């Protein structure tokens, strides 16, 4: 219906465009026509639209029509900043005044999502151990990417449903927490996102930027680092798309007074050696013992080092990198995670045991099936997308929001890029609770590229955007 409504709006003469501060049903069609005809909306008009969407004075059809107009005509930088700010202000905003000087070291990180992306789990405790305050609000997995909340919930008793008032308490007492989004934070984004999903406007970059940044800025961080992934296993499958998104995210963050920087990172190959919820927690625990895969440790240290530099805890980014690395190796990150787990519902016994023998606590799959190399050579690449598809089909991911995941299943890699392989040697291991089909094994075999020449393990970092 809203498409007919959208098209039936009469052309709007430029001189008659009002500056709408107060919204009403009478004004909304004129505002829709203004955006439909390609004119720029003012800050007040965008605020009125979001306010009306939340209080229901703007109808669902009108929300859909406005989103389609934004999708077709785009948003200017100023409009994107205004929409982000309006969404942020649509609900509760976290306040850190009770921390005093501590509010200057409140930080967070956001990733655009990838395969095997468990970086938040060791990063948050490492930042806490280095003196940052980390109110990390994370999401669930959907499609081919995993979600931090699903991974954390594979730990028995871990509660991610923490209200904002409790978050402030945990950040004050422990330096951080890892939780899901509260219903009171950014309700406007939930309303707009639900409509974007059914009107095919999800892929609009300005709408993506406003959705991501409104939730992060509602946390009132002093500094924010963004991990924008590029490659076949990322939502942004080309470097050009990823860089455009990174620039837009950084611009909005900086325009709204947050020290914001973005790292463009490679997402052609899965991160680390584990893909699957409990399995990625296990690998995160290894990382917090200083024993994680090189690319996992690199990303944790790069992202954390940026935040330590932005908050002044480190004088240089290199110093920040080394501080985070030390926290992973000296046990202080692990201790921060242990205290966080207990504060968020995990028993002291399980929290302690997870730090020393994680498979005594985490759920394990009933069956394991090895995938064998079909030729000799060196591992050049393991393509992320086929791995994500197989892991999702096993039960590690969701196709819809209502799907139930199996936390125990996933894919384990027995080699990494640059390693030598012999024909018949196991290179991957499927952890499963349902039968594995020949087709799934073939999909994994097709994901492996073998070269006759050895190559070094490359850095994940492509570029830093928003240098300070």
GROMACS .gro file of C-alpha atoms in nm, residues 270-275 279 382-383 387 411-416 427-429 444:
model
   20
  270UNK     CA    1   3.777  -1.721   0.839
  271UNK     CA    2   3.931  -1.553   1.143
  272UNK     CA    3   4.127  -1.792   1.360
  273UNK     CA    4   4.090  -2.170   1.354
  274UNK     CA    5   3.737  -2.211   1.493
  275UNK     CA    6   3.393  -2.128   1.348
  279UNK     CA    7   3.426  -2.333   1.972
  382UNK     CA    8   4.031  -2.111   0.295
  383UNK     CA    9   3.734  -1.923   0.153
  387UNK     CA   10   3.263  -2.252   0.558
  411UNK     CA   11   3.420  -2.617   1.188
  412UNK     CA   12   3.773  -2.651   1.326
  413UNK     CA   13   4.075  -2.586   1.102
  414UNK     CA   14   4.380  -2.802   1.165
  415UNK     CA   15   4.602  -2.584   0.943
  416UNK     CA   16   4.628  -2.215   0.859
  427UNK     CA   17   4.293  -3.012   0.730
  428UNK     CA   18   3.946  -2.944   0.880
  429UNK     CA   19   3.727  -3.114   1.137
  444UNK     CA   20   3.438  -2.751   0.241
   0.00000   0.00000   0.00000
